[in-house]
């Protein structure tokens, strides 16, 4: 029998190092593999490097050294457009991603920018609006939506591009309990590889199976989320409790 074919990780970071323009180190040799379909929470105190790490996954930031691989594709200047279609990022402020007159136009913007037209574009928009439960608000102005609805609309703008990896920055911040639950249910129903960047430990535990703790630009813990969050000494040492 031949050797089994090993699928590449959905996300692979190798020796990722980054410094801010003033020279302050933000990431220090980060190595991380995330398998296809995994739901991983990236946890850490303020200033740990969580958002900086997130912005490397689709080439918004470029590492001083190290590698980013999405599936079998290594991120570089020649592949950044492909990577940005494969890795969708949902920012904490939905207004960063909602700027068109209607929700439907916002959701269509991304896939149209990647070249979809006609029925293919319409189908992607319908798929994304259905996935977040916003089909009945397609013609509404984002300005008339609640914060929870705007978060879901922003998620739809990314899902319409059919990403393989979905990265979310503090998706539950400032949401009421009903909106938090609705968003969690949506995320749990998605088959996409999920990277949740947060310091909201209960929400991370609700949505994710695995946790990575980042502090001072280094991974200090990685394992099943229930085990990580049950380690009171670890949480206290890294200002998570």
Short mmCIF file of C-alpha atoms in Angstrom, two decimals, residues 49-174:
data_model
loop_
_atom_site.label_atom_id
_atom_site.label_comp_id
_atom_site.label_asym_id
_atom_site.label_seq_id
_atom_site.Cartn_x
_atom_site.Cartn_y
_atom_site.Cartn_z
CA UNK A 49 -0.09 40.42 19.64
CA UNK A 50 -3.47 38.83 18.85
CA UNK A 51 -4.63 41.41 16.32
CA UNK A 52 -1.15 41.61 14.79
CA UNK A 53 -1.19 37.85 14.29
CA UNK A 54 -4.67 38.03 12.77
CA UNK A 55 -3.60 40.63 10.21
CA UNK A 56 -0.80 38.37 8.97
CA UNK A 57 -3.21 35.63 7.95
CA UNK A 58 -4.38 37.42 4.82
CA UNK A 59 -1.41 39.65 4.13
CA UNK A 60 -2.59 42.95 5.64
CA UNK A 61 0.71 42.89 7.54
CA UNK A 62 3.92 41.36 6.23
CA UNK A 63 6.24 39.52 8.62
CA UNK A 64 9.89 40.52 8.99
CA UNK A 65 10.66 36.80 8.81
CA UNK A 66 8.79 33.53 8.78
CA UNK A 67 6.10 32.03 6.58
CA UNK A 68 2.31 32.00 6.31
CA UNK A 69 0.69 29.09 4.45
CA UNK A 70 -3.03 28.82 3.74
CA UNK A 71 -3.63 25.26 2.63
CA UNK A 72 -0.92 24.48 0.10
CA UNK A 73 -0.37 28.14 -0.84
CA UNK A 74 2.42 30.19 0.71
CA UNK A 75 1.60 33.85 1.20
CA UNK A 76 3.79 36.23 -0.79
CA UNK A 77 3.27 39.15 -3.16
CA UNK A 78 2.27 36.87 -6.01
CA UNK A 79 -0.36 34.98 -3.98
CA UNK A 80 -1.81 37.68 -1.73
CA UNK A 81 -4.95 38.15 -3.84
CA UNK A 82 -5.67 34.41 -3.77
CA UNK A 83 -4.99 34.29 -0.03
CA UNK A 84 -7.37 37.19 0.63
CA UNK A 85 -10.13 35.26 -1.09
CA UNK A 86 -9.34 32.16 0.99
CA UNK A 87 -9.02 33.97 4.33
CA UNK A 88 -11.92 36.20 5.33
CA UNK A 89 -11.46 38.66 8.20
CA UNK A 90 -14.40 40.10 10.16
CA UNK A 91 -13.29 43.16 12.13
CA UNK A 92 -14.65 44.16 15.53
CA UNK A 93 -16.31 47.31 14.18
CA UNK A 94 -18.85 46.23 11.54
CA UNK A 95 -18.92 49.73 10.12
CA UNK A 96 -15.43 49.06 8.74
CA UNK A 97 -17.09 46.60 6.34
CA UNK A 98 -20.49 48.21 5.73
CA UNK A 99 -20.35 51.25 3.48
CA UNK A 100 -22.91 50.68 0.69
CA UNK A 101 -26.53 51.94 0.66
CA UNK A 102 -28.00 48.49 1.36
CA UNK A 103 -26.98 45.26 3.07
CA UNK A 104 -27.29 43.36 -0.21
CA UNK A 105 -24.92 45.75 -1.98
CA UNK A 106 -22.41 45.42 0.85
CA UNK A 107 -22.56 41.63 0.67
CA UNK A 108 -22.13 41.70 -3.12
CA UNK A 109 -19.12 44.02 -3.02
CA UNK A 110 -16.46 41.45 -2.06
CA UNK A 111 -17.34 38.65 -4.48
CA UNK A 112 -17.84 41.19 -7.28
CA UNK A 113 -14.35 42.52 -6.56
CA UNK A 114 -13.05 38.96 -6.98
CA UNK A 115 -14.73 38.72 -10.37
CA UNK A 116 -18.12 37.10 -9.77
CA UNK A 117 -20.92 38.33 -12.01
CA UNK A 118 -24.53 37.53 -12.88
CA UNK A 119 -26.20 34.51 -11.31
CA UNK A 120 -22.97 33.34 -9.65
CA UNK A 121 -22.79 36.64 -7.79
CA UNK A 122 -26.48 36.56 -6.88
CA UNK A 123 -26.17 33.01 -5.58
CA UNK A 124 -23.18 33.92 -3.38
CA UNK A 125 -25.11 36.85 -1.92
CA UNK A 126 -28.17 34.68 -1.22
CA UNK A 127 -25.98 32.02 0.39
CA UNK A 128 -24.28 34.53 2.71
CA UNK A 129 -27.49 36.30 3.73
CA UNK A 130 -29.16 32.96 4.44
CA UNK A 131 -26.18 31.79 6.51
CA UNK A 132 -26.48 34.77 8.86
CA UNK A 133 -30.28 34.99 8.89
CA UNK A 134 -30.39 38.37 7.12
CA UNK A 135 -32.28 37.57 3.92
CA UNK A 136 -35.25 39.65 5.05
CA UNK A 137 -33.02 42.70 5.61
CA UNK A 138 -31.21 42.64 2.26
CA UNK A 139 -32.74 45.93 1.09
CA UNK A 140 -32.24 47.72 4.38
CA UNK A 141 -29.62 50.38 5.04
CA UNK A 142 -26.91 49.15 7.43
CA UNK A 143 -27.41 52.38 9.36
CA UNK A 144 -30.89 51.16 10.34
CA UNK A 145 -29.67 47.88 11.81
CA UNK A 146 -28.89 47.05 15.42
CA UNK A 147 -25.27 46.32 16.39
CA UNK A 148 -25.98 42.59 16.39
CA UNK A 149 -27.53 42.80 12.93
CA UNK A 150 -24.60 44.86 11.64
CA UNK A 151 -22.17 42.25 12.98
CA UNK A 152 -24.10 39.55 11.12
CA UNK A 153 -24.19 41.67 7.96
CA UNK A 154 -20.42 42.20 8.19
CA UNK A 155 -19.99 38.44 8.55
CA UNK A 156 -22.14 37.95 5.44
CA UNK A 157 -19.88 40.28 3.43
CA UNK A 158 -17.02 37.87 4.14
CA UNK A 159 -18.96 34.62 3.75
CA UNK A 160 -20.10 35.72 0.28
CA UNK A 161 -16.48 35.29 -0.87
CA UNK A 162 -16.63 31.61 0.24
CA UNK A 163 -13.46 31.73 2.40
CA UNK A 164 -11.76 28.55 3.56
CA UNK A 165 -10.65 30.25 6.79
CA UNK A 166 -12.75 32.74 8.75
CA UNK A 167 -11.00 35.07 11.20
CA UNK A 168 -13.09 37.12 13.65
CA UNK A 169 -11.86 39.89 15.93
CA UNK A 170 -13.92 40.15 19.16
CA UNK A 171 -17.19 39.26 17.38
CA UNK A 172 -19.33 39.35 20.53
CA UNK A 173 -18.04 42.66 21.94
CA UNK A 174 -20.87 44.88 23.26
#
